[in-house]
Each structure stands twice: as structure tokens, then as C-alpha cells.
Coordinates of C-alpha atoms and ligand atoms in Angstrom, one line a residue:
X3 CA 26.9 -5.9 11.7
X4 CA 24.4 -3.6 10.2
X5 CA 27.3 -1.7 8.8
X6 CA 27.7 -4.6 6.3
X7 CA 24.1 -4.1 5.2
X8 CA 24.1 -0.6 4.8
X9 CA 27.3 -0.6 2.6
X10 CA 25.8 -3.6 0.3
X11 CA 23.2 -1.1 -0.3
X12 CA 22.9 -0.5 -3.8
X13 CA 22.4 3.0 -5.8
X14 CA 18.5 4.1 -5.3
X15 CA 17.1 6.4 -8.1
X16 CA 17.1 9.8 -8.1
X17 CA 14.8 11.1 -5.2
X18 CA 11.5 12.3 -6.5
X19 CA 11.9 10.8 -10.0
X20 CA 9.2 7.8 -10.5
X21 CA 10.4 4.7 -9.2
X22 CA 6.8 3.0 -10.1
X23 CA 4.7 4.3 -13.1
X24 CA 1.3 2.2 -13.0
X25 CA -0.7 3.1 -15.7
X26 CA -4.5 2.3 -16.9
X27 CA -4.1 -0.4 -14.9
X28 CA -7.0 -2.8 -14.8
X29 CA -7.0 -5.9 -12.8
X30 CA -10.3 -8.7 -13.6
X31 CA -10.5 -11.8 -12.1
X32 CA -13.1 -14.7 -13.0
X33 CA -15.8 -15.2 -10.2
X34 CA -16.1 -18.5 -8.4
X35 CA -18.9 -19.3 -10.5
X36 CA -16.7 -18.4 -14.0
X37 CA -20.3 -16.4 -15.0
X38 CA -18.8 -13.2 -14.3
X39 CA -15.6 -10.9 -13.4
X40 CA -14.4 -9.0 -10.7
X41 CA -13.3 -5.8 -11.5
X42 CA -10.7 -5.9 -8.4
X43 CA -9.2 -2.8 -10.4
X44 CA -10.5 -0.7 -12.6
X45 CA -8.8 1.9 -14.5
X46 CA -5.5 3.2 -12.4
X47 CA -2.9 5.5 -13.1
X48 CA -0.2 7.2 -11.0
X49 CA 3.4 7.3 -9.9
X50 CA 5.7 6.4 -6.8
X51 CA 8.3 8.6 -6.4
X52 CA 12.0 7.7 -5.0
X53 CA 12.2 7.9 -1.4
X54 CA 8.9 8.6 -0.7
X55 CA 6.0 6.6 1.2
X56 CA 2.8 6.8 -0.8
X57 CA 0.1 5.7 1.7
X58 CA -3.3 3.8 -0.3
X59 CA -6.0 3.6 1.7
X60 CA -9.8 2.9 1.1
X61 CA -12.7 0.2 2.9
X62 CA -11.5 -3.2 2.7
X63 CA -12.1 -4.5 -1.0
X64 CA -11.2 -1.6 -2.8
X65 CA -8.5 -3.9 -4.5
X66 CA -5.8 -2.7 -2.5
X67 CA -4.1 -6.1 -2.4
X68 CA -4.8 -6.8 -5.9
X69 CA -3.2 -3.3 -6.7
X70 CA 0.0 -3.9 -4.3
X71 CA 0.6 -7.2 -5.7
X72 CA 0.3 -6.2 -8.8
X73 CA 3.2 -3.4 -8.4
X74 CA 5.5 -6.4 -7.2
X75 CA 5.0 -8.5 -10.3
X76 CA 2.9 -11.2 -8.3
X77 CA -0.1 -10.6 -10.3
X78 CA -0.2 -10.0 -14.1
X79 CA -2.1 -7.1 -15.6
X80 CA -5.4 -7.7 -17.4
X81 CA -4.7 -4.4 -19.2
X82 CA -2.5 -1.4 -18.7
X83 CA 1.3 -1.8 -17.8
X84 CA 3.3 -1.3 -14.3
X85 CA 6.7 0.0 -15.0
X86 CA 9.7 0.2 -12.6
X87 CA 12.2 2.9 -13.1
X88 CA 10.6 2.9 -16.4
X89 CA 11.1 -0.6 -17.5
X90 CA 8.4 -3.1 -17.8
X91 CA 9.0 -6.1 -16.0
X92 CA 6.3 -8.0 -17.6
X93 CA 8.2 -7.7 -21.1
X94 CA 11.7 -8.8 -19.6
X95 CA 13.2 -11.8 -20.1
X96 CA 14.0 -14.8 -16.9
X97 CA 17.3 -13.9 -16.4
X98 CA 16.3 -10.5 -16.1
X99 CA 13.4 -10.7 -14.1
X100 CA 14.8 -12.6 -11.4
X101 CA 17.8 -10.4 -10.8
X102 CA 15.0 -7.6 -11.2
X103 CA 12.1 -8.4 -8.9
X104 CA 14.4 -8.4 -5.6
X105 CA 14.5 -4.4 -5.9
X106 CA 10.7 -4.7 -5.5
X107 CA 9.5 -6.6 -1.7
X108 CA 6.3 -6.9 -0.5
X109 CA 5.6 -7.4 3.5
X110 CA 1.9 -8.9 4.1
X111 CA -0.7 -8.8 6.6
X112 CA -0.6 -12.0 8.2
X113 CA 3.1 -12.6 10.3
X114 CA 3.0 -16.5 9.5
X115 CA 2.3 -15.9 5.4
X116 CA 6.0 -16.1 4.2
X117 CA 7.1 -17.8 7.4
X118 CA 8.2 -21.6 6.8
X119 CA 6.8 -23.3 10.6
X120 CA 9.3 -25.6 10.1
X121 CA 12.3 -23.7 9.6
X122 CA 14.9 -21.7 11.7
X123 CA 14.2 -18.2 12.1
X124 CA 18.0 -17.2 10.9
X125 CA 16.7 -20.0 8.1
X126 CA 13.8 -18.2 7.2
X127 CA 15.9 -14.4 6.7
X128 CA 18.9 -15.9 5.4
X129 CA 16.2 -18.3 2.3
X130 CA 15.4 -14.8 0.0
X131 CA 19.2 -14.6 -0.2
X132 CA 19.8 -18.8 -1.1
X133 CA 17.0 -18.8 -3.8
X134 CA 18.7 -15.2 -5.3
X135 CA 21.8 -17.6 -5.1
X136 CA 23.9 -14.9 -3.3
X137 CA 27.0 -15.3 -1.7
X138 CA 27.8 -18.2 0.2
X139 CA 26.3 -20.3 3.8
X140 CA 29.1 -18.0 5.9
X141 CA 28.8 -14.8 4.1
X142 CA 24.5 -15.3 4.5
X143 CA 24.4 -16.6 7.9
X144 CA 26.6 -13.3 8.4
X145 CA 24.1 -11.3 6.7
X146 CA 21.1 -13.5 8.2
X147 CA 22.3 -12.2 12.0
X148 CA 23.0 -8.2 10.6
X149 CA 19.2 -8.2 9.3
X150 CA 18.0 -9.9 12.6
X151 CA 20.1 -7.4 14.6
X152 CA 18.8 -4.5 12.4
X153 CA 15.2 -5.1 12.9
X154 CA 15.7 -5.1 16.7
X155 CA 15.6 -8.9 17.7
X156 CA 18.0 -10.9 19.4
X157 CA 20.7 -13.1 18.2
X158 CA 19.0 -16.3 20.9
X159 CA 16.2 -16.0 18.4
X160 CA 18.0 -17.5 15.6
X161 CA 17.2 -20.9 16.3
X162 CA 13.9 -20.8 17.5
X163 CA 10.6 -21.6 15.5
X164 CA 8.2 -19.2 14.1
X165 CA 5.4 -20.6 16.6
X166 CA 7.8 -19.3 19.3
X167 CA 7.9 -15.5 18.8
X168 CA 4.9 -12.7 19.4
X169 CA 3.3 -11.5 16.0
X170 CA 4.9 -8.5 16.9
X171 CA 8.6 -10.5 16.3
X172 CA 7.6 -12.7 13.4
X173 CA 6.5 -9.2 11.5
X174 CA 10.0 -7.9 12.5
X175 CA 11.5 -11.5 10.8
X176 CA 9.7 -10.5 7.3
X177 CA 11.0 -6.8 7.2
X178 CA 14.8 -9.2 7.9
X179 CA 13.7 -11.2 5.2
X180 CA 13.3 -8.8 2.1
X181 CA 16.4 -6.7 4.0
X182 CA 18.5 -9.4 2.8
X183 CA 17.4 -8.7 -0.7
X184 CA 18.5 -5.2 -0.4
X185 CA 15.4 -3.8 -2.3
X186 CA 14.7 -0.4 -3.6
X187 CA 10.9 -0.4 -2.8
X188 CA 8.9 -2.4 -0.1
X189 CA 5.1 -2.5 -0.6
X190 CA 3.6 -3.2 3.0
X191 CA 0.3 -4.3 3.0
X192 CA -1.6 -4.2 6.2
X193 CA 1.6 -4.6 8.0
X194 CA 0.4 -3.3 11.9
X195 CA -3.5 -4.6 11.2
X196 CA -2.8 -7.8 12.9
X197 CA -0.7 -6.8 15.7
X198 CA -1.6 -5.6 19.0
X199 CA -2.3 -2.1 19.4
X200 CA 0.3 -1.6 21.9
X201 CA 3.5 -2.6 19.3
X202 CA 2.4 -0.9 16.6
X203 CA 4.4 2.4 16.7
X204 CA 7.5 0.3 17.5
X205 CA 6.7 -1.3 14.2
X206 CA 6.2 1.8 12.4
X207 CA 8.8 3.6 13.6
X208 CA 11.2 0.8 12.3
X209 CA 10.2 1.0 9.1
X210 CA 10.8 4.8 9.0
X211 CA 14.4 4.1 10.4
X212 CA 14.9 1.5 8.1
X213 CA 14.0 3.7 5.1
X214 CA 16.1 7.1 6.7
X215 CA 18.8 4.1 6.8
X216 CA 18.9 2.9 3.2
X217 CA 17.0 5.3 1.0
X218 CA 13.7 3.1 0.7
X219 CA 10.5 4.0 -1.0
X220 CA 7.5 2.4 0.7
X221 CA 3.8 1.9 -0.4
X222 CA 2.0 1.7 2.3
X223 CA -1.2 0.1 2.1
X224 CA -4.0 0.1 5.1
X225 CA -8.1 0.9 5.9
X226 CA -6.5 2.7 9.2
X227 CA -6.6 6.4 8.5
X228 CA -4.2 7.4 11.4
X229 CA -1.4 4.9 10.1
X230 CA -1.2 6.5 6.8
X231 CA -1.3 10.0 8.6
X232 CA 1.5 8.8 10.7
X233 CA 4.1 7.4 7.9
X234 CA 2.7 9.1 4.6
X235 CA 4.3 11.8 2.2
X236 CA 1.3 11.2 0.3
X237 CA -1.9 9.5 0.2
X238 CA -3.8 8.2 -1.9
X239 CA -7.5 7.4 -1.6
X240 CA -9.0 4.4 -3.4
X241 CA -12.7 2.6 -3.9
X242 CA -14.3 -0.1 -5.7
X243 CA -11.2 -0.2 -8.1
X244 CA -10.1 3.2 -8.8
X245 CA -8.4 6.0 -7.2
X246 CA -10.9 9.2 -5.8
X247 CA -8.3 11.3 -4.8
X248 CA -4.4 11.2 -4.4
X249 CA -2.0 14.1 -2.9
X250 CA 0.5 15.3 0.1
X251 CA -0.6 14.1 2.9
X252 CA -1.1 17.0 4.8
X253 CA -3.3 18.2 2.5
X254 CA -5.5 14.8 1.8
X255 CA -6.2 14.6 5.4
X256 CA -6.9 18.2 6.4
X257 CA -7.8 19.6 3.2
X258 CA -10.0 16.8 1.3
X259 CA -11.4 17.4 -2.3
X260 CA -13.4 14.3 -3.0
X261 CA -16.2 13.4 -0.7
X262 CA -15.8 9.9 -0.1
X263 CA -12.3 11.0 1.9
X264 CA -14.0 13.3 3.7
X265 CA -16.6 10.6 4.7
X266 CA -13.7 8.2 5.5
X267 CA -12.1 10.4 7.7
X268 CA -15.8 11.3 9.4
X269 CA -15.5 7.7 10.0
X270 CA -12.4 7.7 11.8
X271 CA -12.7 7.2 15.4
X272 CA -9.5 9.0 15.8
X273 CA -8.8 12.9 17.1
X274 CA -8.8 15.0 13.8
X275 CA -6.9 18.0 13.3
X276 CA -9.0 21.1 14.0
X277 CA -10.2 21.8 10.2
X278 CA -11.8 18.6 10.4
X279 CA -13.9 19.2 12.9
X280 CA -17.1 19.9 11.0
X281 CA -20.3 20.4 13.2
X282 CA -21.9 17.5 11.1
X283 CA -20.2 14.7 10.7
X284 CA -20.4 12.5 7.1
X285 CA -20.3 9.0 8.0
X286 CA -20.5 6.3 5.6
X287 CA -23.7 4.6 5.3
X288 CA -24.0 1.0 3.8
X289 CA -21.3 -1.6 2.4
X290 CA -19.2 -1.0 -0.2
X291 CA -21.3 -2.4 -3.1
X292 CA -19.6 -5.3 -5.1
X293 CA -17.0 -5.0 -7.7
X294 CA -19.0 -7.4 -10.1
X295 CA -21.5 -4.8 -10.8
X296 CA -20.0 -1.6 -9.6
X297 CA -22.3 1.4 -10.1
X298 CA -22.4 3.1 -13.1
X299 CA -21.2 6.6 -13.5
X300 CA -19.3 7.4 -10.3
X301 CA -18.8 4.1 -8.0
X302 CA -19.2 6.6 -5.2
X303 CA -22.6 8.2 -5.7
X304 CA -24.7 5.2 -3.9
X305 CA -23.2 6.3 -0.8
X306 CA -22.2 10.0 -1.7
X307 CA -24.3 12.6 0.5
X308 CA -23.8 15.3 -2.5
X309 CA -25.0 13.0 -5.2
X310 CA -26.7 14.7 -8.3
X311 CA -28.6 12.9 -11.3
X312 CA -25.3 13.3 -13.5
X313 CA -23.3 11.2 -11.3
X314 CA -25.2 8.0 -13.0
X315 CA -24.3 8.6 -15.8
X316 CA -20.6 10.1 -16.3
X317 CA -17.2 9.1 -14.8
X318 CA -16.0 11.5 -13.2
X319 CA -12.3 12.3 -15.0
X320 CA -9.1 12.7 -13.1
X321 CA -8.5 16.2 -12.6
X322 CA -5.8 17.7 -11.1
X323 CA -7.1 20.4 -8.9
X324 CA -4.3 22.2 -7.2
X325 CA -0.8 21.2 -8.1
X326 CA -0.3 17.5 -7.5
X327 CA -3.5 17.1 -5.6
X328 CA -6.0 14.9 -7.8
X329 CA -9.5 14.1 -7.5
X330 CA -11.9 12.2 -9.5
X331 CA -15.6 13.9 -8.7
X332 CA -17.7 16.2 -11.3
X333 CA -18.2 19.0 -8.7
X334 CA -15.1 19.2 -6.2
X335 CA -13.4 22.4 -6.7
X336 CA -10.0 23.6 -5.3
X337 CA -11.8 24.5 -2.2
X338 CA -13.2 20.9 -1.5
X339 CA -15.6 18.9 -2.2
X340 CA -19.0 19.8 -2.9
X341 CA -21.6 20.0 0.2
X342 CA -24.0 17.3 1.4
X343 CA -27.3 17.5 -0.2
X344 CA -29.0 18.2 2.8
X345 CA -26.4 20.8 3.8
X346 CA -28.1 23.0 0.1
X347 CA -31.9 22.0 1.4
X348 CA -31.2 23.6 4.3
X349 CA -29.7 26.6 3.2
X350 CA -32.8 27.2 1.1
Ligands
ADP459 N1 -7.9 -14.2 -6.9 C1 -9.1 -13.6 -6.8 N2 -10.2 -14.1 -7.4 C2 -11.4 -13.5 -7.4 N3 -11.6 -12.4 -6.8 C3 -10.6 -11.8 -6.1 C4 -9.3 -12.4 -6.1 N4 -8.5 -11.6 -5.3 C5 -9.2 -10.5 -4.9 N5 -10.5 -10.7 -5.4 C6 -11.6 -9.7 -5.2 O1 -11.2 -8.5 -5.6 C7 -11.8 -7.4 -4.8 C8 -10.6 -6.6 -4.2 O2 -9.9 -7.4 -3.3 P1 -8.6 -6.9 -2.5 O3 -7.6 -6.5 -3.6 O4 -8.2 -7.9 -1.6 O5 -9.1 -5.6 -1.8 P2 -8.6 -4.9 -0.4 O6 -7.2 -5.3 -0.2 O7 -8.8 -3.4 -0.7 O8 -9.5 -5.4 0.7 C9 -12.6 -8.2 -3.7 O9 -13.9 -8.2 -4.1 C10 -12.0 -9.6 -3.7 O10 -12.9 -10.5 -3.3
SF4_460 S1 -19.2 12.6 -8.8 FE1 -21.1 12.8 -7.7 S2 -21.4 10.8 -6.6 FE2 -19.3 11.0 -7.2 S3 -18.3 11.9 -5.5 FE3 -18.8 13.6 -6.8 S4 -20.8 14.3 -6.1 FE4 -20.5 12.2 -5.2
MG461 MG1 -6.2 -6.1 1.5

């Protein structure tokens, strides 16, 4: 059955070559009030490559959402463009768009959010496929039981109601769902947070199976440090709007440049490889301040421990430090980021 998937799968682009381009993205909604704006992003710009899985992370309300939802055409831009495979999908026309937006699948947080409760399950996988009007009730249903299968659950399922399966099952329905669209890219957002510790790897380690399987690029968003580690080829590192740092993995986890990832992965209840293992640990102090009024200069000096007078008053630019391995902070050098103020005092 999951043979009939896998050869309906359609030509991916070249691996590597940018499947998403966002670019000066900004993202401003009106407050309740309608006084003032949120600046849910602020100023984005980077690339998704073919067959990779770009991991975002960042404190919850850094506009990850906003950002993923953006990148699948459910949000407009304010200003700046997202392009897929180069094209803009806010420039084409109906027709177009609907054939176009298939290729690019978003899986939410919450199990129940694109879950009918009062349809089938095999319903619920086989309705992406009715509303793209493809193929017919036998050829679907056909297709409906191949996704099911694929994602690991059991044909008795079929029938049954979402309020009848673990959150665990009903996560493993949505992945079914946009399967039957046979995208190119699937933005997950949050995916594991709601599920129980225990079925989290099994989750995880579908989606990397499924991507092996049929050439998928993933963005993966999530505040969990060691789920990004897990499933990244790179990572990037947002707050309060815009990005602080992006590159491989490996090297944005064990090699930081931007001090707010070093404080996040401080943070991080988790083992950390060896280089991480500083003798004092940076750990974020305070909330994230609010994207109304974000700080001037650098969003990150009210929390940064190496924070220096200039960092009120000039962005930091987007510099590309090492090859592909960004940061956006006036005194990180290819080494890292700059020490903690307290770390100079003492030296002194
Ligand atoms: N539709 C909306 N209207 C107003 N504010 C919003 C809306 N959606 C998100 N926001 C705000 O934008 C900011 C970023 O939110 P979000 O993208 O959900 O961040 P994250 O996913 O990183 O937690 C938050 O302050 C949030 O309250
Ligand atoms: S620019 Fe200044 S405040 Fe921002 S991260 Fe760098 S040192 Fe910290
Ligand atoms: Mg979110």
C-alpha cells in the first residue's frame, strides 16, 4: 500500500537548491486594543534548502508561528516576500495557487486542530485529497488506508473518532493527512510539545523515515533545544522577531556565536556535549520583553550578560561569520560570542 504513495511522489527540487527564500520578511499585527502593533516579525531573511530540516527555535513568542504560517501562505506578509522554488505565491493567480499550496503542509501543535470530531478517521486523511478534487471515493479511500498504514496505525482505526485515539495517534492522523497531498515541504510546528514524553522519539523518528522515504524538506519549529539537536541539519535561532544566529547544527549547538544561544542552551536542562560545559553557566534572566515595544538597538541586550552602551543604539547587522554560519551581534567573532561582563571585571 505504501508503494502506491511513494510512486505518486512527485519530482522534489534539486537537493540543496532553495526550496523557500523568505526575504525582509516583516509580519505586524494590530493589538487588541487597535492602539498599537505587534511586531510578531521583524525583519527576516534566509533560505530552506531541498531535503534539508531547518530547525527554528527561540522562547515562546519569538513569532515562530507567525513566521511558519507565513512560509505556508496562511498568513500574508506585511512587507518583504516568501518565495517557493523562487516563485511568489502571493502574486499567483487561484487556479494556481490552489494546485500550488499542496506542495507546502503545515502539522500544528495541538492533535485535535485540523481534526473534524465528528468525522471518520480514514474521513479526516482521505478530506485534503476531496477538497484538492483528486482522484475518485475508491482511488482515495485506497490512498486514505496507504497513509494510515504508513504512519504506523492500524487499519481498525479507520472508523473510529478522533476522541478515541491517544494524542500520540491523532498526531500520527495529521502527518496521514498532508501525506495524501504529497507535498514537497512540511512545516511542523511544535509537533512532540503536546505529547507525552515517552512517544516522542517514535514521533520523531517517523518523520525522519518519512522524509528518507519521499525526499521531504522539513522546518521544524520548537522552544525544546534537544528536539532540534535530534532532527536538524541546521538551526536557526530566533527572538523577539528576528533571527540571532542561523547555521549547521553541529556547529549552532556546540559552537555558538551569538550570546542569547549560548544562554538558551545554558538553559537547557538537558546533557550538553562536552564543549558546552562551561564552569559558569549563562542562564536567562527575565521574560522575553514584548514585541509592541521591543528594545531598541539589539532586542537582546536587556537580557544579554555581555551588553555594552552601543547595543542601544545600533542593530546589530547579519554577518556571516564562518561560511554559512550567521549571527546578528556587534562583538561575536568567529571564535564565539563575546564574554559575560562579569567574566572582563574579573579578569581585571
Ligand atoms: N493574530 C494575532 N494578532 C495579534 N498578535 C498576534 C497574533 N498572532 C500572534 N501574535 C503575537 O505575536 C507574537 C509572536 O507570536 P507567535 O508567532 O505565536 O510566537 P511563538 O510561536 O514563537 O510563541 C506574540 O506576542 C503573539 O501574541
Ligand atoms: S549586540 Fe550587544 S546586546 Fe546584542 S547580543 Fe551582542 S553584546 Fe549582547
Ligand atoms: Mg508557537
Amino acid at each position: 500500500m505504501a508503494a502506491d504513495l511513494k510512486s505518486a511522489v512527485r519530482p522534489q527540487a534539486k537537493p540543496g537548491a532553495p526550496i523557500m527564500s523568505v526575504r525582509d520578511l516583516r509580519i505586524l499585527f494590530p493589538t487588541r486594543d487597535g492602539r498599537d502593533t505587534v511586531k510578531a516579525v521583524d525583519g527576516v531573511d534566509f533560505d530552506v534548502r531541498a531535503g534539508e530540516t531547518l530547525g527554528i527555535i527561540g522562547e515562546s513568542g519569538s513569532g515562530k508561528t507567525t513566521l511558519g504560517r507565513a512560509m505556508v501562505s496562511l498568513i500574508a506578509p506585511t512587507e518583504g516576500e516568501i518565495l517557493h522554488s523562487g516563485q511568489n505565491p502571493a502574486k499567483m493567480g487561484r487556479e494556481q495557487f490552489r494546485k500550488h499550496r499542496r506542495d507546502y503542509q503545515i502539522v500544528f501543535q495541538d492533535p485535535n486542530a485540523a481534526l473534524n470530531p465528528r468525522m471518520t478517521i480514514l474521513d479526516s486523511v482521505i478530506e485534503p485529497a476531496e477538497i484538492a478534487k483528486e482522484g475518485d471515493d475508491t482511488s482515495r479511500r485506497k490512498d486514505g488506508f496507504a497513509a494510515l498504514s504508513r504512519v504506523g496505525l492500524p487499519r481498525e482505526l479507520a472508523d473510529r473518532y478522533p476522541h478515541q485515539l491517544s494524542g500520540g495517534q491523532k498526531q500520527r492522523v495529521n502527518i496521514a493527512r498532508v501525506l495524501m497531498l504529497r507535498p514537497k515541504v512540511i512545516v511542523c510546528d511544535e509537533v512532540v510539545a503536546a505529547l507525552d514524553v515517552s512517544i516522542r522519539g517514535d514521533i520523531l523518528n517517523l518523520f525522519a523515515d518519512l522524509q528518507r522515504e519521499f525526499g521531504l524538506t522539513y522546518v521544524f519549529i520548537t522552544h525544546d533545544i534537544s528536539v532540534v539537536s535530534h532532527i536538524s541539519d541546521r538551526i536557526a535561532v530566533t527572538y523577539l522577531g528576528k533571527l540571532m544566529e542561523l547555521g549547521a547544527a553541529e556547529d549552532v549547538i556546540e559552537r555558538p556565536l551569538h550570546p542569547y544561544t549560548q544562554a538558551l542552551l545554558s538553559a537547557e536542562p538537558i546533557p550538553l556535549p562536552s564543549s558546552m560545559r562551561t564552569e559558569r553557566r549563562i542562564v536567562l534572566e527575565g521574560e522575553i520583553p514584548s514585541p509592541v515595544a521591543p528594545p531598541s538597538g539589539c532586542r537582546f541586550r536587556t537580557r544579554c550578560p555581555s551588553v555594552q552602551a552601543i547595543c542601544a543604539k545600533d542593530v546589530p547587522s547579519w554577518r556571516e561569520l564562518k561560511p554559512g554560519h550567521w549571527a546578528a551581534c556587534h562583538f561575536s567573532t568567529l571564535d564565539g560570542p563575546p564574554p559575560a561582563n562579569a567574566d572582563l571585571n574579573h579578569t581585571k
